[in-house]
mmCIF file of N, CA and C in Angstrom:
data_model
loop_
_atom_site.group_PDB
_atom_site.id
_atom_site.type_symbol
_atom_site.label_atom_id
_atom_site.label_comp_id
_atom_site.label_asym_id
_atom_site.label_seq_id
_atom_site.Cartn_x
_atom_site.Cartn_y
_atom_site.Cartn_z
ATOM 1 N N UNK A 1 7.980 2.389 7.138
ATOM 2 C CA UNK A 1 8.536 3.451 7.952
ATOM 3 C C UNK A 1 9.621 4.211 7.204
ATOM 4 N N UNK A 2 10.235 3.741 6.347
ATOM 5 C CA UNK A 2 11.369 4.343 5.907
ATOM 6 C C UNK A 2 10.679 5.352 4.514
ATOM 7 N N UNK A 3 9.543 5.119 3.848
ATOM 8 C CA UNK A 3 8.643 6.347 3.251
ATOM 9 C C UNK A 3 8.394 7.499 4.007
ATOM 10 N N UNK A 4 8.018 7.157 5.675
ATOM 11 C CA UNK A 4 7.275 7.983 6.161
ATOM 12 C C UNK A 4 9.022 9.181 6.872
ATOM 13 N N UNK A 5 10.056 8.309 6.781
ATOM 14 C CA UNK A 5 11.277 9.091 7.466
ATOM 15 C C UNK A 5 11.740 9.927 6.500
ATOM 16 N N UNK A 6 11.904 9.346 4.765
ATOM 17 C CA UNK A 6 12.128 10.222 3.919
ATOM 18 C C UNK A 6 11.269 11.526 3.393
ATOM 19 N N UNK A 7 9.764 11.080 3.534
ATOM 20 C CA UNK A 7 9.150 12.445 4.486
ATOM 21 C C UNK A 7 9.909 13.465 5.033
ATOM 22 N N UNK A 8 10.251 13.860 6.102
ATOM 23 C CA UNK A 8 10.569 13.758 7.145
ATOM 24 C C UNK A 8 11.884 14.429 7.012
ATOM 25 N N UNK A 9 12.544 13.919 6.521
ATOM 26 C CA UNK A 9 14.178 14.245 6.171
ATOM 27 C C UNK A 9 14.662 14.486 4.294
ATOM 28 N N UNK A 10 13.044 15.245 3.702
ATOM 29 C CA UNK A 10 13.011 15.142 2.289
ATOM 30 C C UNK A 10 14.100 15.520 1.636
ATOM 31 N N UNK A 11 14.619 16.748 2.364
ATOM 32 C CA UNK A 11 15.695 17.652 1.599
ATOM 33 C C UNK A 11 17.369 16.502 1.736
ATOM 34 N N UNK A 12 17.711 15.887 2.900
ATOM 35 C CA UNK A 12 18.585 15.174 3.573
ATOM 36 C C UNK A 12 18.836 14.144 2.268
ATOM 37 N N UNK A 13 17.952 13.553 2.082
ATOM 38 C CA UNK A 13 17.341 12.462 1.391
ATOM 39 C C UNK A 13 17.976 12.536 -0.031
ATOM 40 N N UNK A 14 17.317 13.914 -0.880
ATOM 41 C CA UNK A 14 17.250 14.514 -1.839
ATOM 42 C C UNK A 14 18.693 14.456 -2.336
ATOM 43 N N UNK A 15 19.094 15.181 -1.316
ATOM 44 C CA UNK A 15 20.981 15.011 -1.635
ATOM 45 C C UNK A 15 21.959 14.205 -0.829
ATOM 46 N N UNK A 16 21.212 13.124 -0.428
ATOM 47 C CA UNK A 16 21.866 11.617 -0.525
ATOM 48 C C UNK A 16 21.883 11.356 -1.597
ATOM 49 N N UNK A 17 20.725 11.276 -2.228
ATOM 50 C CA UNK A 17 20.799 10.506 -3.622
ATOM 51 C C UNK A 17 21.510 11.173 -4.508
ATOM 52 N N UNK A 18 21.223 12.481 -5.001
ATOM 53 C CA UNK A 18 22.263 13.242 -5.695
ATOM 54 C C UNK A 18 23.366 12.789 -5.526
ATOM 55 N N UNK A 19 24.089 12.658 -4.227
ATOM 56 C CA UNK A 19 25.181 12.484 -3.810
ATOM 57 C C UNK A 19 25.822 11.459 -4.474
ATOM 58 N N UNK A 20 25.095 10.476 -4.265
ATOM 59 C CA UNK A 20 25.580 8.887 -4.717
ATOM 60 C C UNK A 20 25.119 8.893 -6.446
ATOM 61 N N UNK A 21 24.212 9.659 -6.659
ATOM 62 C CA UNK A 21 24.522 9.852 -8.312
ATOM 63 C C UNK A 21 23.265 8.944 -8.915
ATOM 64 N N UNK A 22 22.240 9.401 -7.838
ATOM 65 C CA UNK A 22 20.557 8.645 -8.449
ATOM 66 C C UNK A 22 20.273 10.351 -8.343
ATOM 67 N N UNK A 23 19.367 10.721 -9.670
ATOM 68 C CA UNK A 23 18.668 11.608 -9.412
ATOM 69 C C UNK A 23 17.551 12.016 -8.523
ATOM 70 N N UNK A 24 17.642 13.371 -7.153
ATOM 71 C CA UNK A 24 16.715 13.198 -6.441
ATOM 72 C C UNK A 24 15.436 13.580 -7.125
ATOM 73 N N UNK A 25 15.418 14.108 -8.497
ATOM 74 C CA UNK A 25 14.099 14.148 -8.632
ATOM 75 C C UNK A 25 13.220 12.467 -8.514
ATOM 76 N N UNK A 26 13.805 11.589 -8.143
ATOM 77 C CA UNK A 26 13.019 10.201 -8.064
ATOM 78 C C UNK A 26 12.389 10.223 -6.850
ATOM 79 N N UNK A 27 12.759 11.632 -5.744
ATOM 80 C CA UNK A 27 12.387 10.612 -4.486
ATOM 81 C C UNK A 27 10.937 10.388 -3.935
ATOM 82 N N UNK A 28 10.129 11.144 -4.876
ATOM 83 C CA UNK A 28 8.626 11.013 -4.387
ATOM 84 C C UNK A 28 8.026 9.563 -5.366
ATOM 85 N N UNK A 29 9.118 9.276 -6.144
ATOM 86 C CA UNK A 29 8.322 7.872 -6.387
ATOM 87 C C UNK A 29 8.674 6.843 -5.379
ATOM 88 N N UNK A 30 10.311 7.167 -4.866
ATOM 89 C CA UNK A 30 10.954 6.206 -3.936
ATOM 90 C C UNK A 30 9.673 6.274 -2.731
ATOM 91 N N UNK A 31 9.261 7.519 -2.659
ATOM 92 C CA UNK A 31 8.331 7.505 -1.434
ATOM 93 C C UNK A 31 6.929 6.567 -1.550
ATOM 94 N N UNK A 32 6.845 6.640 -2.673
ATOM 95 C CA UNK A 32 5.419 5.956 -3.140
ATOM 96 C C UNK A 32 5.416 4.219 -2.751
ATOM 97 N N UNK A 33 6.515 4.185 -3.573
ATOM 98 C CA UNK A 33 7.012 2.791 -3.847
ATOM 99 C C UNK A 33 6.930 2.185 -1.946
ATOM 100 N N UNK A 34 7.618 2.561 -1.491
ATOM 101 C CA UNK A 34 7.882 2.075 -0.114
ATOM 102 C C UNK A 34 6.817 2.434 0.651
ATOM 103 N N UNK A 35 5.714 3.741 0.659
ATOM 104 C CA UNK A 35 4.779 3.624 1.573
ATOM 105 C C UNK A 35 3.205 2.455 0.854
ATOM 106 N N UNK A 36 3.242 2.817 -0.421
ATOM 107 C CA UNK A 36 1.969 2.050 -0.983
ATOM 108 C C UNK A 36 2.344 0.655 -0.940
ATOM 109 N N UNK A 37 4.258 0.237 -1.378
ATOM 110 C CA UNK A 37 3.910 -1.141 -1.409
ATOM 111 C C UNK A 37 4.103 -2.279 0.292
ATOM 112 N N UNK A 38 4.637 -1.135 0.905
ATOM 113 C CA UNK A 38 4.304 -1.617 2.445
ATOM 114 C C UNK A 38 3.259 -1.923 2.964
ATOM 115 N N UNK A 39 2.422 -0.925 2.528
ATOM 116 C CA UNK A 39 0.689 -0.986 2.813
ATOM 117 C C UNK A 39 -0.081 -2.311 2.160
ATOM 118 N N UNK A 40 0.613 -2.517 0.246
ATOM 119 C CA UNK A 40 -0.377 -3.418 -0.348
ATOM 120 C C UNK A 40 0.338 -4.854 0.644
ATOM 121 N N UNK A 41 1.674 -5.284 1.358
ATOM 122 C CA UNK A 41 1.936 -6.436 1.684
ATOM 123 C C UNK A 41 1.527 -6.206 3.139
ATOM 124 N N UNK A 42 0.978 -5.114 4.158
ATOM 125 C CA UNK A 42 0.528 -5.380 5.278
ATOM 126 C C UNK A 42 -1.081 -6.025 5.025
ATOM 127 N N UNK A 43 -2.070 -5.481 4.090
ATOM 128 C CA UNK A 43 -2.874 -5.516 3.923
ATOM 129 C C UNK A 43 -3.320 -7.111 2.987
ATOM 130 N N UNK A 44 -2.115 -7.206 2.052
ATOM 131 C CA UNK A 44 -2.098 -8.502 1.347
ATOM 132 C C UNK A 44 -2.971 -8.326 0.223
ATOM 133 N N UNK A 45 -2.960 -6.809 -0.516
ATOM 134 C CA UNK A 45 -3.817 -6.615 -1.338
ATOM 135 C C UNK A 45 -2.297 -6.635 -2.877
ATOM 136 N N UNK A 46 -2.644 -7.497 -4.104
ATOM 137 C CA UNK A 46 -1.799 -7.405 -4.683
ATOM 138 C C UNK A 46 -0.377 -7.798 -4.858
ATOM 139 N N UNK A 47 -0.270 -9.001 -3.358
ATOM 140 C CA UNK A 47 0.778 -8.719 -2.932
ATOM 141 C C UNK A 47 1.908 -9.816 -3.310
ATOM 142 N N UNK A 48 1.878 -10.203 -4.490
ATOM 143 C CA UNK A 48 2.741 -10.678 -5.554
ATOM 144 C C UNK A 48 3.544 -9.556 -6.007
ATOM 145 N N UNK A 49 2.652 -8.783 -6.894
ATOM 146 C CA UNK A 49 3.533 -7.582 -7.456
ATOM 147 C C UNK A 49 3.875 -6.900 -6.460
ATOM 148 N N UNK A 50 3.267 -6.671 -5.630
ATOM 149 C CA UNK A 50 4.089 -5.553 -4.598
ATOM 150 C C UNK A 50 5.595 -6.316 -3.773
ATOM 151 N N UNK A 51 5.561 -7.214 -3.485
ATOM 152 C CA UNK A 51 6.483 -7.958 -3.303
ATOM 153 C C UNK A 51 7.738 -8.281 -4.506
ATOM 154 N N UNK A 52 7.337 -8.559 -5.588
ATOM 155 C CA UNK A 52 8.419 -8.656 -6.579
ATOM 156 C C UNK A 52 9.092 -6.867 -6.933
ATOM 157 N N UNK A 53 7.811 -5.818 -6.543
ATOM 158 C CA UNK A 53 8.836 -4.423 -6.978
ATOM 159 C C UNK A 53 9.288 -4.355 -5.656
ATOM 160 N N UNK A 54 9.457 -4.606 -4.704
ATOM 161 C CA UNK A 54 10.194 -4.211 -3.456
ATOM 162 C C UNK A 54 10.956 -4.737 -3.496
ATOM 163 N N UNK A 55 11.218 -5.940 -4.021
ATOM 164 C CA UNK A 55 12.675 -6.544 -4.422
ATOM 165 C C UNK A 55 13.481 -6.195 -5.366
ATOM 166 N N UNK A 56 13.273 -5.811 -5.999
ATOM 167 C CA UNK A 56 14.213 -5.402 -7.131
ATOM 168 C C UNK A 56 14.193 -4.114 -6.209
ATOM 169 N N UNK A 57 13.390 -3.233 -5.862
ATOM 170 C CA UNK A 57 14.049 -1.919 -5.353
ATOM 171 C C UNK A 57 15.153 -1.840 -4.336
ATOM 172 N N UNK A 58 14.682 -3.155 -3.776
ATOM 173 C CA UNK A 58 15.908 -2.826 -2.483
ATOM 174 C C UNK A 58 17.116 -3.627 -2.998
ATOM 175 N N UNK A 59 16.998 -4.275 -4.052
ATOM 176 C CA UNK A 59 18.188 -5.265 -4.226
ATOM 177 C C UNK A 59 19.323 -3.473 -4.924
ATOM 178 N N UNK A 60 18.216 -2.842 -5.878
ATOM 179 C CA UNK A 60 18.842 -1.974 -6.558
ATOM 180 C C UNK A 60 19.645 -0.940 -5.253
ATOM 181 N N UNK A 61 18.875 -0.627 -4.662
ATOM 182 C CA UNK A 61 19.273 0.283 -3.528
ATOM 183 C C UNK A 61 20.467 -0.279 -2.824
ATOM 184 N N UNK A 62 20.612 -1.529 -2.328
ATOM 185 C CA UNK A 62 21.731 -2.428 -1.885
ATOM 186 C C UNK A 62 23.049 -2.113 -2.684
ATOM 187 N N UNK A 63 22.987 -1.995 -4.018
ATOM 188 C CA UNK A 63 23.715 -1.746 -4.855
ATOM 189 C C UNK A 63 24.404 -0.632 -4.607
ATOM 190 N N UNK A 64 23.232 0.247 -5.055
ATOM 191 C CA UNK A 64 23.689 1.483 -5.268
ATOM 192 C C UNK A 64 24.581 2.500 -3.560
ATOM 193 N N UNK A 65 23.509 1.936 -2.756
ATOM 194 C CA UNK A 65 23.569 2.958 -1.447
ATOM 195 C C UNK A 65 24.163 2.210 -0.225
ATOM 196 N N UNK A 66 24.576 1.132 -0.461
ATOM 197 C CA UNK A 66 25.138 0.549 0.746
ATOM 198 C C UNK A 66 26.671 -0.920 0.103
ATOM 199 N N UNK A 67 27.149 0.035 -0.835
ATOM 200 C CA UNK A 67 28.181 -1.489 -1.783
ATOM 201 C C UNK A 67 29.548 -0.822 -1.216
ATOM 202 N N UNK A 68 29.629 0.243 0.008
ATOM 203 C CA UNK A 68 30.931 0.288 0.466
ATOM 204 C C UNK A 68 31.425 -0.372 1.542
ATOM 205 N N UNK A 69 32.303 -1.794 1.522
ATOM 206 C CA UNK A 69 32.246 -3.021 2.385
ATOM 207 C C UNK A 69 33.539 -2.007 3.279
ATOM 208 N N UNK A 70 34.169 -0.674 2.915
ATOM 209 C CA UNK A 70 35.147 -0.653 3.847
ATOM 210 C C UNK A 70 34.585 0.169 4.984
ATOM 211 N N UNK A 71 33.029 0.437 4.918
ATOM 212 C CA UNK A 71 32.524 0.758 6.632
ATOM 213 C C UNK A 71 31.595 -0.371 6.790
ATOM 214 N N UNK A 72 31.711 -1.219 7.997
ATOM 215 C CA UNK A 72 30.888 -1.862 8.532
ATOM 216 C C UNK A 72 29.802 -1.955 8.857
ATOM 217 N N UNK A 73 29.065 -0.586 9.056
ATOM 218 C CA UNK A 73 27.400 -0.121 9.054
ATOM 219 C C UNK A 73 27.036 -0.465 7.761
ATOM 220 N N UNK A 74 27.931 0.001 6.295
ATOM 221 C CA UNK A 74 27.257 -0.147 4.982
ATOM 222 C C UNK A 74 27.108 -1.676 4.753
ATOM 223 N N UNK A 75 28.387 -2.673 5.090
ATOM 224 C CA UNK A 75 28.264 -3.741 4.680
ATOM 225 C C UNK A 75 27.159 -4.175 5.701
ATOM 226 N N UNK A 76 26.665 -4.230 6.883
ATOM 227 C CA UNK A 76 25.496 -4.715 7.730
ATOM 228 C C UNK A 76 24.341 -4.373 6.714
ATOM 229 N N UNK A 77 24.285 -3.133 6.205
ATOM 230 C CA UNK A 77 23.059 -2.810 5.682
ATOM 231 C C UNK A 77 22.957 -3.562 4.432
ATOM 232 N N UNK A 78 23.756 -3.507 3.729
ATOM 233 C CA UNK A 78 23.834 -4.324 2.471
ATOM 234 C C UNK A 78 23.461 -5.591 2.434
ATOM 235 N N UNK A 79 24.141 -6.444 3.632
ATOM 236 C CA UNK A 79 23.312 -7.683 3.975
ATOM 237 C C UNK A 79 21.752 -8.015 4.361
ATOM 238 N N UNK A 80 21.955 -6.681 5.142
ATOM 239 C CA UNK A 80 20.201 -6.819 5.493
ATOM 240 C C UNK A 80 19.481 -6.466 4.646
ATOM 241 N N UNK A 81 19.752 -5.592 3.370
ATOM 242 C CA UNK A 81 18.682 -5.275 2.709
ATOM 243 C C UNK A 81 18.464 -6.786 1.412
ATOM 244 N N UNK A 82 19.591 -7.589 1.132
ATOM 245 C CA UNK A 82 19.689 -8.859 0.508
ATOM 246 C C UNK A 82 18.628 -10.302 1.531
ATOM 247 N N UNK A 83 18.923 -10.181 2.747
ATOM 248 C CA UNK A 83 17.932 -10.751 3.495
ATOM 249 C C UNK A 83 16.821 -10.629 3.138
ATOM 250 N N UNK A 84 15.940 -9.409 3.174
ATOM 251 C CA UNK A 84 14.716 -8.763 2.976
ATOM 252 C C UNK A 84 14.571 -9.337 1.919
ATOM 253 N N UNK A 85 15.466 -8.795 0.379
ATOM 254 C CA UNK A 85 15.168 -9.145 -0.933
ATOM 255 C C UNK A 85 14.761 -10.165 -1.244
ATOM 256 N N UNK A 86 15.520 -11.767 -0.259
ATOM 257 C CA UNK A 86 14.851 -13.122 0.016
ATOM 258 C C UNK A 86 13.607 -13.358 0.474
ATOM 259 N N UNK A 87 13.251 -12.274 1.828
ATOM 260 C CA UNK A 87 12.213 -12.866 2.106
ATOM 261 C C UNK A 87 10.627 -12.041 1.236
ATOM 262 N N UNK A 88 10.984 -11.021 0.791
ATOM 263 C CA UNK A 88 10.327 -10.604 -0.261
ATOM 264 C C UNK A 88 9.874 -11.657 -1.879
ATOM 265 N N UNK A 89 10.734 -12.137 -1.934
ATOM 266 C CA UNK A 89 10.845 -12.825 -3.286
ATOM 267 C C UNK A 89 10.276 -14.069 -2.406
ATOM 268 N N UNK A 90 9.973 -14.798 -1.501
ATOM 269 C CA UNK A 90 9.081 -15.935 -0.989
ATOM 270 C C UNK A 90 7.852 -15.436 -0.844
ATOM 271 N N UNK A 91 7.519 -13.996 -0.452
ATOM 272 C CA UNK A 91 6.353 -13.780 -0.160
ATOM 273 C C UNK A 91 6.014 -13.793 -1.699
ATOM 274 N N UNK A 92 6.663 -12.890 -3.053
ATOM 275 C CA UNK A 92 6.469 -13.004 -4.369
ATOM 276 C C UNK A 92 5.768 -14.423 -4.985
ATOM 277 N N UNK A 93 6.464 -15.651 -3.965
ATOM 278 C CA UNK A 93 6.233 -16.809 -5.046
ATOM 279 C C UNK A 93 5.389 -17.046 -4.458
ATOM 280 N N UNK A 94 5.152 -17.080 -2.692
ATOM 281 C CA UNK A 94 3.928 -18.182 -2.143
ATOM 282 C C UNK A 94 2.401 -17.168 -2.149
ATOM 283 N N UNK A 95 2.914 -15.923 -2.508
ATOM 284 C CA UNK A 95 1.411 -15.021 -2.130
ATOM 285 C C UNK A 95 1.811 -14.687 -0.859
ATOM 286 N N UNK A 96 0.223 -13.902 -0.269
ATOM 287 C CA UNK A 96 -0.055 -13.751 0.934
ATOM 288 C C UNK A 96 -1.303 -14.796 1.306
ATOM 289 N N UNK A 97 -1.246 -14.989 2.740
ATOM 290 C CA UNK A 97 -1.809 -15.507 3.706
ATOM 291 C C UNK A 97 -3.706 -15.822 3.296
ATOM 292 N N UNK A 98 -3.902 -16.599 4.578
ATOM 293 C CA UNK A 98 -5.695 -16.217 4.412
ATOM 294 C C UNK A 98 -5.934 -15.370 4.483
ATOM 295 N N UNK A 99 -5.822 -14.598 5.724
ATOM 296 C CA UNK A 99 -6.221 -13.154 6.072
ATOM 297 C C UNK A 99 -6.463 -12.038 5.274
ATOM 298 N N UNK A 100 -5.583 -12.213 3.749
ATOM 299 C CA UNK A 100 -5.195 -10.974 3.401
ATOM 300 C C UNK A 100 -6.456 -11.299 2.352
ATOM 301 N N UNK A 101 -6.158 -9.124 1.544
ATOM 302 C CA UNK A 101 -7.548 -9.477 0.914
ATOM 303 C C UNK A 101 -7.139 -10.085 -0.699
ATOM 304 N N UNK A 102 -6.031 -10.603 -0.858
ATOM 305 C CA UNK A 102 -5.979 -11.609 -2.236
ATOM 306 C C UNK A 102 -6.573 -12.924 -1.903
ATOM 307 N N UNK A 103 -6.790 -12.948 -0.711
ATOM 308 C CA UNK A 103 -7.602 -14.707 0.114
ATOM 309 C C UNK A 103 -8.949 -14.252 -0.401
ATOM 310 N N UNK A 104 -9.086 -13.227 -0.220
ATOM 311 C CA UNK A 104 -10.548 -12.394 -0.122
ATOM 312 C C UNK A 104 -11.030 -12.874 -1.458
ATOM 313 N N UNK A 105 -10.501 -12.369 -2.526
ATOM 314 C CA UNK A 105 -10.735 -11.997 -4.127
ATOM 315 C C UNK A 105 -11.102 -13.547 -4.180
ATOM 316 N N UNK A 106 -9.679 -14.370 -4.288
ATOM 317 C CA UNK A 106 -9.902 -15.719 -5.037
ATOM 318 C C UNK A 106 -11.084 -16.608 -4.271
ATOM 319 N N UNK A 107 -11.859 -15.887 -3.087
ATOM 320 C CA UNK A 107 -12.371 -17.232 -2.354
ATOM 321 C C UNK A 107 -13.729 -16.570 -3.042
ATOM 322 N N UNK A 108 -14.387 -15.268 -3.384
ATOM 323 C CA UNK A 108 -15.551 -14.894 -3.976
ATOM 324 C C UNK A 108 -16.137 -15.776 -5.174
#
């Protein structure tokens, strides 16, 4: 969802990042990154690597876009996006599920 909002709010977005001093020419990969690798871990296609780059992205993003502890919304977010980064990096080590189609591949 947060691909499909920066959509959405492209220009907003654009010069957030400027702002904070990431170039917005990145944000159509930022968009990529977050709608394709959302998709490869709903779907469970790939979803080692897609899981290990969503971690490092959001750990980086944590960094960069939410490391001001003197407002309380940033430090909430900062935590939550370090949460995620955990449970990302378990999905990284254990895989995905039966269901998904990496169950698919290895059971052919």
């Amino acid at each position: 969802l947060a691909g499909l909002n920066k959509i959405g709010g492209y220009a907003d977005t654009q010069a957030y990042m400027d702002a904070m001093g990431v170039p917005g020419i990145l944000l159509p990969l930022v968009i990529i990154l977050e709608l394709a690798g959302g998709l490869a871990l709903i779907v469970g296609w790939q979803t080692r690597w897609a899981a290990y780059a969503l971690a490092v992205f959001t750990a980086v993003a944590a960094v960069i876009f939410h490391s001001d502890f003197g407002q309380q919304v940033q430090m909430i977010l900062f935590m939550k996006n370090w949460a995620m980064v955990g449970g990302l990096l378990l999905l990284g080590v254990y895989g995905a599920g039966a269901y998904s189609l990496d169950a698919r591949k290895t059971a052919a």
